[in-house]
Amino acid sequence: MSHSHDLIHCKNCQNEYHGHYCPNCGQKATTKRLVFNDIFSELLNAFTYFNRGLLYTLKMMSTRPGHSVREYVQGKRVNHFHPVNYLLLIGGVATWIYIHYWDDLFNMNVMMQNMNTKEQKAIMPFVKKALHFAFENYTYQLMISILLYGFFSVKILGKERYNLVEGIVLHLFVISHSELIKLFLFPFLIFTKQSIIGFYIQSLMSSLISIVYMIWAYKQFFEEKSTWSAIGKTLLSIFAAAIVIAVISGFGGFFISLFGDKAALINAVTGGK
């Protein structure tokens, strides 16, 4: 029979229990004073867990994206990197690249080569302000896209099998990994920034990569037997989400323009009339 003096008093949550770990919070029953090596040991454990989960998720999202996310939704999660952390990591990297290298990625003079000097001077501040706003809030844009894609994909392909949260989890992985793939196209954009044709080619390649990847992931996740059905439903989901995103972006551009030189913009658009 156990006696009260055999009870262990948890140092973390004050719970009393028997055993090696607190059943309430998981704290170890016995601890020792910290020594210098403990700092590096804990750091190594954290890095190993981070590295293992990230590498596993990268592998799965590159080889069987829809199947792996469906398994995650169904409970097979121990080896995966957390989907929100996946978004924050990749979105953060993309944001940093956009903010620090946007002058190398986007040659504004080439993009506005069909405008005269007066029009360029008037329009340029608005475009730069809009781009900076978009780059600085890139992760938030991805979040909005994820919510919309999650909603429309579940409604169009889910057939009541998945709820909105599960659709969001799917796109936390899929959209994030799609952005990671597109990061590899940045060198191409830098080398072709002097050409408007190169810019359009890169934009087209990015869009096609995202669409093809989403079709592949959707077909696996929603277990669509027909490839053509998966293509059609995926494109419908993308189109529906794109309309809402375009409306939101339009309102965002309108409000950004309110902070610019409206007189200069009006003159540029009307030719000073």
PDB file of C-alpha atoms in Angstrom:
ATOM      1  CA  MET A   1       0.000   0.000   0.000  1.00  0.00           C
ATOM      2  CA  SER A   2       1.254   3.481  -0.865  1.00  0.00           C
ATOM      3  CA  HIS A   3       1.634   6.021   1.883  1.00  0.00           C
ATOM      4  CA  SER A   4       1.291   9.786   1.712  1.00  0.00           C
ATOM      5  CA  HIS A   5       5.013  10.210   2.325  1.00  0.00           C
ATOM      6  CA  ASP A   6       5.657   8.296  -0.923  1.00  0.00           C
ATOM      7  CA  LEU A   7       3.888  10.995  -2.936  1.00  0.00           C
ATOM      8  CA  ILE A   8       6.036  13.204  -5.141  1.00  0.00           C
ATOM      9  CA  HIS A   9       5.365  16.936  -5.112  1.00  0.00           C
ATOM     10  CA  CYS A  10       5.622  18.272  -8.698  1.00  0.00           C
ATOM     11  CA  LYS A  11       8.014  21.217  -8.918  1.00  0.00           C
ATOM     12  CA  ASN A  12       6.192  22.609 -11.929  1.00  0.00           C
ATOM     13  CA  CYS A  13       2.421  22.448 -11.179  1.00  0.00           C
ATOM     14  CA  GLN A  14       2.429  21.429  -7.488  1.00  0.00           C
ATOM     15  CA  ASN A  15       0.512  18.214  -8.234  1.00  0.00           C
ATOM     16  CA  GLU A  16       1.094  15.188  -5.967  1.00  0.00           C
ATOM     17  CA  TYR A  17       1.593  11.844  -7.675  1.00  0.00           C
ATOM     18  CA  HIS A  18       3.457   8.521  -7.833  1.00  0.00           C
ATOM     19  CA  GLY A  19       5.848   7.660 -10.663  1.00  0.00           C
ATOM     20  CA  HIS A  20       8.675   9.131 -12.693  1.00  0.00           C
ATOM     21  CA  TYR A  21       6.685  11.839 -14.498  1.00  0.00           C
ATOM     22  CA  CYS A  22       3.876  14.134 -13.382  1.00  0.00           C
ATOM     23  CA  PRO A  23       0.622  12.951 -15.051  1.00  0.00           C
ATOM     24  CA  ASN A  24      -0.663  16.537 -15.013  1.00  0.00           C
ATOM     25  CA  CYS A  25       2.124  18.417 -16.809  1.00  0.00           C
ATOM     26  CA  GLY A  26       4.799  15.841 -17.737  1.00  0.00           C
ATOM     27  CA  GLN A  27       7.501  17.251 -15.439  1.00  0.00           C
ATOM     28  CA  LYS A  28      10.221  14.740 -14.456  1.00  0.00           C
ATOM     29  CA  ALA A  29      10.055  13.520 -10.877  1.00  0.00           C
ATOM     30  CA  THR A  30      13.765  14.018 -10.276  1.00  0.00           C
ATOM     31  CA  THR A  31      15.842  16.908 -11.509  1.00  0.00           C
ATOM     32  CA  LYS A  32      19.411  17.942 -10.923  1.00  0.00           C
ATOM     33  CA  ARG A  33      21.124  21.269 -10.779  1.00  0.00           C
ATOM     34  CA  LEU A  34      21.959  22.717 -14.141  1.00  0.00           C
ATOM     35  CA  VAL A  35      25.539  22.525 -15.334  1.00  0.00           C
ATOM     36  CA  PHE A  36      27.225  24.098 -18.324  1.00  0.00           C
ATOM     37  CA  ASN A  37      26.772  21.031 -20.556  1.00  0.00           C
ATOM     38  CA  ASP A  38      22.990  21.109 -20.043  1.00  0.00           C
ATOM     39  CA  ILE A  39      22.740  24.269 -22.148  1.00  0.00           C
ATOM     40  CA  PHE A  40      24.271  22.599 -25.169  1.00  0.00           C
ATOM     41  CA  SER A  41      22.408  19.339 -24.562  1.00  0.00           C
ATOM     42  CA  GLU A  42      19.006  21.065 -24.609  1.00  0.00           C
ATOM     43  CA  LEU A  43      20.030  23.129 -27.628  1.00  0.00           C
ATOM     44  CA  LEU A  44      21.126  20.007 -29.496  1.00  0.00           C
ATOM     45  CA  ASN A  45      17.868  18.206 -28.646  1.00  0.00           C
ATOM     46  CA  ALA A  46      15.788  21.153 -29.842  1.00  0.00           C
ATOM     47  CA  PHE A  47      17.805  21.467 -33.057  1.00  0.00           C
ATOM     48  CA  THR A  48      17.624  17.716 -33.713  1.00  0.00           C
ATOM     49  CA  TYR A  49      13.833  17.688 -33.273  1.00  0.00           C
ATOM     50  CA  PHE A  50      13.453  20.802 -35.435  1.00  0.00           C
ATOM     51  CA  ASN A  51      15.736  19.430 -38.123  1.00  0.00           C
ATOM     52  CA  ARG A  52      14.165  15.956 -38.163  1.00  0.00           C
ATOM     53  CA  GLY A  53      10.590  17.258 -38.368  1.00  0.00           C
ATOM     54  CA  LEU A  54      11.457  19.808 -41.029  1.00  0.00           C
ATOM     55  CA  LEU A  55      13.378  17.378 -43.216  1.00  0.00           C
ATOM     56  CA  TYR A  56      10.611  14.792 -42.967  1.00  0.00           C
ATOM     57  CA  THR A  57       7.966  17.340 -43.950  1.00  0.00           C
ATOM     58  CA  LEU A  58      10.075  18.639 -46.832  1.00  0.00           C
ATOM     59  CA  LYS A  59      10.487  15.088 -48.110  1.00  0.00           C
ATOM     60  CA  MET A  60       6.795  14.214 -47.785  1.00  0.00           C
ATOM     61  CA  MET A  61       5.582  17.470 -49.351  1.00  0.00           C
ATOM     62  CA  SER A  62       7.956  16.920 -52.268  1.00  0.00           C
ATOM     63  CA  THR A  63       7.050  13.278 -52.954  1.00  0.00           C
ATOM     64  CA  ARG A  64       3.479  12.635 -51.742  1.00  0.00           C
ATOM     65  CA  PRO A  65       1.958  15.936 -50.582  1.00  0.00           C
ATOM     66  CA  GLY A  66      -1.746  15.074 -50.533  1.00  0.00           C
ATOM     67  CA  HIS A  67      -1.318  11.641 -48.991  1.00  0.00           C
ATOM     68  CA  SER A  68       0.992  12.904 -46.233  1.00  0.00           C
ATOM     69  CA  VAL A  69      -1.321  15.793 -45.283  1.00  0.00           C
ATOM     70  CA  ARG A  70      -4.355  13.462 -45.255  1.00  0.00           C
ATOM     71  CA  GLU A  71      -2.439  11.157 -42.912  1.00  0.00           C
ATOM     72  CA  TYR A  72      -1.571  14.177 -40.757  1.00  0.00           C
ATOM     73  CA  VAL A  73      -5.248  15.163 -40.577  1.00  0.00           C
ATOM     74  CA  GLN A  74      -6.150  11.588 -39.643  1.00  0.00           C
ATOM     75  CA  GLY A  75      -3.694  11.636 -36.731  1.00  0.00           C
ATOM     76  CA  LYS A  76      -0.277  10.589 -38.057  1.00  0.00           C
ATOM     77  CA  ARG A  77       1.522  13.714 -36.833  1.00  0.00           C
ATOM     78  CA  VAL A  78       4.504  12.848 -34.676  1.00  0.00           C
ATOM     79  CA  ASN A  79       7.124  13.141 -37.435  1.00  0.00           C
ATOM     80  CA  HIS A  80       5.711  16.234 -39.135  1.00  0.00           C
ATOM     81  CA  PHE A  81       6.817  19.813 -38.723  1.00  0.00           C
ATOM     82  CA  HIS A  82       3.868  21.805 -37.373  1.00  0.00           C
ATOM     83  CA  PRO A  83       1.934  23.345 -40.313  1.00  0.00           C
ATOM     84  CA  VAL A  84       1.783  26.846 -38.794  1.00  0.00           C
ATOM     85  CA  ASN A  85       5.522  26.790 -38.137  1.00  0.00           C
ATOM     86  CA  TYR A  86       6.023  25.603 -41.716  1.00  0.00           C
ATOM     87  CA  LEU A  87       4.137  28.641 -43.005  1.00  0.00           C
ATOM     88  CA  LEU A  88       5.955  31.055 -40.681  1.00  0.00           C
ATOM     89  CA  LEU A  89       9.354  29.649 -41.642  1.00  0.00           C
ATOM     90  CA  ILE A  90       8.876  29.707 -45.415  1.00  0.00           C
ATOM     91  CA  GLY A  91       6.791  32.889 -45.371  1.00  0.00           C
ATOM     92  CA  GLY A  92       9.453  34.570 -43.266  1.00  0.00           C
ATOM     93  CA  VAL A  93      12.225  33.576 -45.673  1.00  0.00           C
ATOM     94  CA  ALA A  94      10.203  34.779 -48.666  1.00  0.00           C
ATOM     95  CA  THR A  95       9.394  38.069 -46.902  1.00  0.00           C
ATOM     96  CA  TRP A  96      13.054  38.673 -46.100  1.00  0.00           C
ATOM     97  CA  ILE A  97      14.086  37.997 -49.713  1.00  0.00           C
ATOM     98  CA  TYR A  98      11.371  40.261 -51.109  1.00  0.00           C
ATOM     99  CA  ILE A  99      12.198  43.151 -48.770  1.00  0.00           C
ATOM    100  CA  HIS A 100      15.978  43.001 -49.127  1.00  0.00           C
ATOM    101  CA  TYR A 101      16.281  42.137 -52.810  1.00  0.00           C
ATOM    102  CA  TRP A 102      13.196  43.644 -54.418  1.00  0.00           C
ATOM    103  CA  ASP A 103      15.316  46.136 -56.386  1.00  0.00           C
ATOM    104  CA  ASP A 104      17.215  43.193 -57.864  1.00  0.00           C
ATOM    105  CA  LEU A 105      14.034  41.222 -58.537  1.00  0.00           C
ATOM    106  CA  PHE A 106      11.911  43.961 -60.054  1.00  0.00           C
ATOM    107  CA  ASN A 107      13.279  46.545 -62.484  1.00  0.00           C
ATOM    108  CA  MET A 108      10.582  49.218 -62.276  1.00  0.00           C
ATOM    109  CA  ASN A 109      11.860  51.130 -65.314  1.00  0.00           C
ATOM    110  CA  VAL A 110      11.518  48.027 -67.501  1.00  0.00           C
ATOM    111  CA  MET A 111       8.045  47.291 -66.136  1.00  0.00           C
ATOM    112  CA  MET A 112       6.940  50.857 -66.969  1.00  0.00           C
ATOM    113  CA  GLN A 113       8.814  51.216 -70.248  1.00  0.00           C
ATOM    114  CA  ASN A 114       5.618  52.007 -72.166  1.00  0.00           C
ATOM    115  CA  MET A 115       4.983  55.125 -70.061  1.00  0.00           C
ATOM    116  CA  ASN A 116       6.527  58.525 -70.682  1.00  0.00           C
ATOM    117  CA  THR A 117       8.826  60.160 -68.124  1.00  0.00           C
ATOM    118  CA  LYS A 118       6.083  62.276 -66.595  1.00  0.00           C
ATOM    119  CA  GLU A 119       3.801  59.289 -66.094  1.00  0.00           C
ATOM    120  CA  GLN A 120       6.623  57.217 -64.588  1.00  0.00           C
ATOM    121  CA  LYS A 121       7.467  59.925 -62.043  1.00  0.00           C
ATOM    122  CA  ALA A 122       3.823  60.155 -60.987  1.00  0.00           C
ATOM    123  CA  ILE A 123       3.048  56.436 -60.882  1.00  0.00           C
ATOM    124  CA  MET A 124       6.373  55.147 -59.481  1.00  0.00           C
ATOM    125  CA  PRO A 125       5.796  56.247 -55.827  1.00  0.00           C
ATOM    126  CA  PHE A 126       2.442  54.463 -55.760  1.00  0.00           C
ATOM    127  CA  VAL A 127       3.849  51.273 -57.231  1.00  0.00           C
ATOM    128  CA  LYS A 128       6.809  51.251 -54.852  1.00  0.00           C
ATOM    129  CA  LYS A 129       4.572  51.906 -51.868  1.00  0.00           C
ATOM    130  CA  ALA A 130       2.218  49.103 -52.914  1.00  0.00           C
ATOM    131  CA  LEU A 131       5.117  46.680 -53.462  1.00  0.00           C
ATOM    132  CA  HIS A 132       6.714  47.500 -50.112  1.00  0.00           C
ATOM    133  CA  PHE A 133       3.372  47.028 -48.378  1.00  0.00           C
ATOM    134  CA  ALA A 134       2.878  43.687 -50.149  1.00  0.00           C
ATOM    135  CA  PHE A 135       6.399  42.470 -49.336  1.00  0.00           C
ATOM    136  CA  GLU A 136       6.276  43.501 -45.673  1.00  0.00           C
ATOM    137  CA  ASN A 137       2.954  41.700 -45.204  1.00  0.00           C
ATOM    138  CA  TYR A 138       3.650  38.724 -47.433  1.00  0.00           C
ATOM    139  CA  THR A 139       3.035  36.117 -44.727  1.00  0.00           C
ATOM    140  CA  TYR A 140      -0.342  37.704 -43.958  1.00  0.00           C
ATOM    141  CA  GLN A 141      -1.215  37.496 -47.646  1.00  0.00           C
ATOM    142  CA  LEU A 142      -0.388  33.801 -47.570  1.00  0.00           C
ATOM    143  CA  MET A 143      -2.643  33.390 -44.530  1.00  0.00           C
ATOM    144  CA  ILE A 144      -5.562  35.023 -46.344  1.00  0.00           C
ATOM    145  CA  SER A 145      -4.935  32.800 -49.371  1.00  0.00           C
ATOM    146  CA  ILE A 146      -4.817  29.723 -47.151  1.00  0.00           C
ATOM    147  CA  LEU A 147      -8.171  30.571 -45.550  1.00  0.00           C
ATOM    148  CA  LEU A 148      -9.823  31.121 -48.923  1.00  0.00           C
ATOM    149  CA  TYR A 149      -8.321  28.073 -50.619  1.00  0.00           C
ATOM    150  CA  GLY A 150      -9.196  25.978 -47.572  1.00  0.00           C
ATOM    151  CA  PHE A 151     -12.813  27.115 -47.705  1.00  0.00           C
ATOM    152  CA  PHE A 152     -13.363  26.651 -51.446  1.00  0.00           C
ATOM    153  CA  SER A 153     -11.455  23.369 -51.733  1.00  0.00           C
ATOM    154  CA  VAL A 154     -13.477  21.789 -48.910  1.00  0.00           C
ATOM    155  CA  LYS A 155     -16.741  23.001 -50.424  1.00  0.00           C
ATOM    156  CA  ILE A 156     -15.892  21.896 -53.982  1.00  0.00           C
ATOM    157  CA  LEU A 157     -13.805  18.749 -53.401  1.00  0.00           C
ATOM    158  CA  GLY A 158     -14.428  17.858 -49.764  1.00  0.00           C
ATOM    159  CA  LYS A 159     -17.887  16.345 -50.183  1.00  0.00           C
ATOM    160  CA  GLU A 160     -18.550  16.868 -46.449  1.00  0.00           C
ATOM    161  CA  ARG A 161     -15.619  14.598 -45.544  1.00  0.00           C
ATOM    162  CA  TYR A 162     -13.449  17.439 -44.292  1.00  0.00           C
ATOM    163  CA  ASN A 163     -14.196  20.562 -42.294  1.00  0.00           C
ATOM    164  CA  LEU A 164     -12.762  24.051 -42.762  1.00  0.00           C
ATOM    165  CA  VAL A 165      -9.950  23.566 -40.242  1.00  0.00           C
ATOM    166  CA  GLU A 166      -8.764  20.445 -42.063  1.00  0.00           C
ATOM    167  CA  GLY A 167      -8.891  22.360 -45.337  1.00  0.00           C
ATOM    168  CA  ILE A 168      -6.792  25.115 -43.768  1.00  0.00           C
ATOM    169  CA  VAL A 169      -4.232  22.577 -42.526  1.00  0.00           C
ATOM    170  CA  LEU A 170      -3.993  21.161 -46.052  1.00  0.00           C
ATOM    171  CA  HIS A 171      -3.153  24.579 -47.428  1.00  0.00           C
ATOM    172  CA  LEU A 172      -0.792  25.515 -44.609  1.00  0.00           C
ATOM    173  CA  PHE A 173       1.373  22.730 -45.975  1.00  0.00           C
ATOM    174  CA  VAL A 174       0.579  23.035 -49.701  1.00  0.00           C
ATOM    175  CA  ILE A 175       0.744  26.819 -50.117  1.00  0.00           C
ATOM    176  CA  SER A 176       3.880  27.035 -47.971  1.00  0.00           C
ATOM    177  CA  HIS A 177       5.652  24.326 -49.952  1.00  0.00           C
ATOM    178  CA  SER A 178       4.516  25.878 -53.219  1.00  0.00           C
ATOM    179  CA  GLU A 179       6.113  29.162 -52.120  1.00  0.00           C
ATOM    180  CA  LEU A 180       9.294  27.292 -51.268  1.00  0.00           C
ATOM    181  CA  ILE A 181       9.423  25.803 -54.778  1.00  0.00           C
ATOM    182  CA  LYS A 182       8.927  29.246 -56.319  1.00  0.00           C
ATOM    183  CA  LEU A 183      11.874  30.622 -54.334  1.00  0.00           C
ATOM    184  CA  PHE A 184      14.133  28.597 -56.613  1.00  0.00           C
ATOM    185  CA  LEU A 185      12.945  30.738 -59.553  1.00  0.00           C
ATOM    186  CA  PHE A 186      14.341  33.939 -58.052  1.00  0.00           C
ATOM    187  CA  PRO A 187      17.780  33.575 -59.701  1.00  0.00           C
ATOM    188  CA  PHE A 188      16.013  33.403 -63.068  1.00  0.00           C
ATOM    189  CA  LEU A 189      14.154  36.640 -62.268  1.00  0.00           C
ATOM    190  CA  ILE A 190      17.380  38.408 -61.277  1.00  0.00           C
ATOM    191  CA  PHE A 191      19.115  37.425 -64.525  1.00  0.00           C
ATOM    192  CA  THR A 192      16.163  38.516 -66.675  1.00  0.00           C
ATOM    193  CA  LYS A 193      15.138  41.675 -64.825  1.00  0.00           C
ATOM    194  CA  GLN A 194      16.218  43.838 -67.762  1.00  0.00           C
ATOM    195  CA  SER A 195      13.578  42.180 -69.917  1.00  0.00           C
ATOM    196  CA  ILE A 196       9.839  42.597 -69.498  1.00  0.00           C
ATOM    197  CA  ILE A 197       9.448  39.311 -71.382  1.00  0.00           C
ATOM    198  CA  GLY A 198      11.640  37.567 -68.788  1.00  0.00           C
ATOM    199  CA  PHE A 199       9.485  38.993 -66.014  1.00  0.00           C
ATOM    200  CA  TYR A 200       6.322  37.654 -67.654  1.00  0.00           C
ATOM    201  CA  ILE A 201       7.920  34.258 -68.270  1.00  0.00           C
ATOM    202  CA  GLN A 202       8.941  33.991 -64.628  1.00  0.00           C
ATOM    203  CA  SER A 203       5.453  35.009 -63.473  1.00  0.00           C
ATOM    204  CA  LEU A 204       3.876  32.447 -65.796  1.00  0.00           C
ATOM    205  CA  MET A 205       6.246  29.714 -64.603  1.00  0.00           C
ATOM    206  CA  SER A 206       5.460  30.512 -60.955  1.00  0.00           C
ATOM    207  CA  SER A 207       1.726  30.352 -61.593  1.00  0.00           C
ATOM    208  CA  LEU A 208       1.954  27.088 -63.530  1.00  0.00           C
ATOM    209  CA  ILE A 209       4.106  25.469 -60.850  1.00  0.00           C
ATOM    210  CA  SER A 210       1.625  26.453 -58.137  1.00  0.00           C
ATOM    211  CA  ILE A 211      -1.374  25.197 -60.124  1.00  0.00           C
ATOM    212  CA  VAL A 212       0.221  21.864 -61.076  1.00  0.00           C
ATOM    213  CA  TYR A 213       1.395  21.299 -57.502  1.00  0.00           C
ATOM    214  CA  MET A 214      -2.061  22.059 -56.101  1.00  0.00           C
ATOM    215  CA  ILE A 215      -3.726  19.688 -58.594  1.00  0.00           C
ATOM    216  CA  TRP A 216      -1.305  16.942 -57.551  1.00  0.00           C
ATOM    217  CA  ALA A 217      -1.894  17.586 -53.831  1.00  0.00           C
ATOM    218  CA  TYR A 218      -5.686  17.910 -54.203  1.00  0.00           C
ATOM    219  CA  LYS A 219      -5.959  14.654 -56.179  1.00  0.00           C
ATOM    220  CA  GLN A 220      -4.105  12.764 -53.456  1.00  0.00           C
ATOM    221  CA  PHE A 221      -5.691  14.454 -50.436  1.00  0.00           C
ATOM    222  CA  PHE A 222      -9.308  14.260 -51.633  1.00  0.00           C
ATOM    223  CA  GLU A 223      -8.684  10.851 -53.277  1.00  0.00           C
ATOM    224  CA  GLU A 224     -10.045  11.935 -56.636  1.00  0.00           C
ATOM    225  CA  LYS A 225      -9.939   8.936 -58.960  1.00  0.00           C
ATOM    226  CA  SER A 226     -10.257  10.958 -62.153  1.00  0.00           C
ATOM    227  CA  THR A 227      -7.337  13.209 -63.041  1.00  0.00           C
ATOM    228  CA  TRP A 228      -9.588  15.411 -65.180  1.00  0.00           C
ATOM    229  CA  SER A 229     -12.054  15.765 -62.335  1.00  0.00           C
ATOM    230  CA  ALA A 230      -9.208  16.773 -60.006  1.00  0.00           C
ATOM    231  CA  ILE A 231      -7.967  19.324 -62.550  1.00  0.00           C
ATOM    232  CA  GLY A 232     -11.400  20.830 -63.081  1.00  0.00           C
ATOM    233  CA  LYS A 233     -12.287  21.068 -59.400  1.00  0.00           C
ATOM    234  CA  THR A 234      -8.855  22.438 -58.491  1.00  0.00           C
ATOM    235  CA  LEU A 235      -9.078  25.151 -61.142  1.00  0.00           C
ATOM    236  CA  LEU A 236     -12.580  26.028 -59.944  1.00  0.00           C
ATOM    237  CA  SER A 237     -11.316  26.354 -56.364  1.00  0.00           C
ATOM    238  CA  ILE A 238      -8.372  28.488 -57.488  1.00  0.00           C
ATOM    239  CA  PHE A 239     -10.604  30.694 -59.629  1.00  0.00           C
ATOM    240  CA  ALA A 240     -13.107  31.253 -56.804  1.00  0.00           C
ATOM    241  CA  ALA A 241     -10.349  32.117 -54.324  1.00  0.00           C
ATOM    242  CA  ALA A 242      -8.590  34.346 -56.891  1.00  0.00           C
ATOM    243  CA  ILE A 243     -11.723  36.445 -57.354  1.00  0.00           C
ATOM    244  CA  VAL A 244     -11.988  37.137 -53.630  1.00  0.00           C
ATOM    245  CA  ILE A 245      -8.237  37.841 -53.397  1.00  0.00           C
ATOM    246  CA  ALA A 246      -8.485  40.267 -56.333  1.00  0.00           C
ATOM    247  CA  VAL A 247     -11.309  42.144 -54.626  1.00  0.00           C
ATOM    248  CA  ILE A 248      -9.351  42.350 -51.359  1.00  0.00           C
ATOM    249  CA  SER A 249      -6.221  43.483 -53.232  1.00  0.00           C
ATOM    250  CA  GLY A 250      -8.233  46.120 -55.086  1.00  0.00           C
ATOM    251  CA  PHE A 251      -9.478  47.621 -51.855  1.00  0.00           C
ATOM    252  CA  GLY A 252      -5.960  47.425 -50.418  1.00  0.00           C
ATOM    253  CA  GLY A 253      -4.495  49.277 -53.406  1.00  0.00           C
ATOM    254  CA  PHE A 254      -7.198  51.917 -53.127  1.00  0.00           C
ATOM    255  CA  PHE A 255      -6.436  52.635 -49.486  1.00  0.00           C
ATOM    256  CA  ILE A 256      -2.674  52.685 -50.132  1.00  0.00           C
ATOM    257  CA  SER A 257      -3.198  55.254 -52.878  1.00  0.00           C
ATOM    258  CA  LEU A 258      -4.920  57.555 -50.408  1.00  0.00           C
ATOM    259  CA  PHE A 259      -1.546  58.231 -48.805  1.00  0.00           C
ATOM    260  CA  GLY A 260       0.160  59.253 -52.045  1.00  0.00           C
ATOM    261  CA  ASP A 261       0.280  62.371 -54.175  1.00  0.00           C
ATOM    262  CA  LYS A 262      -3.224  62.125 -55.653  1.00  0.00           C
ATOM    263  CA  ALA A 263      -2.841  65.281 -57.758  1.00  0.00           C
ATOM    264  CA  ALA A 264       0.227  63.849 -59.507  1.00  0.00           C
ATOM    265  CA  LEU A 265      -1.546  60.562 -60.147  1.00  0.00           C
ATOM    266  CA  ILE A 266      -4.584  62.322 -61.635  1.00  0.00           C
ATOM    267  CA  ASN A 267      -2.362  64.402 -63.901  1.00  0.00           C
ATOM    268  CA  ALA A 268      -0.521  61.295 -65.080  1.00  0.00           C
ATOM    269  CA  VAL A 269      -3.716  59.408 -65.837  1.00  0.00           C
ATOM    270  CA  THR A 270      -5.481  62.318 -67.553  1.00  0.00           C
ATOM    271  CA  GLY A 271      -2.401  63.697 -69.273  1.00  0.00           C
ATOM    272  CA  GLY A 272      -2.682  66.951 -67.329  1.00  0.00           C
ATOM    273  CA  LYS A 273      -6.119  67.768 -68.695  1.00  0.00           C
TER     274      LYS A 273
END
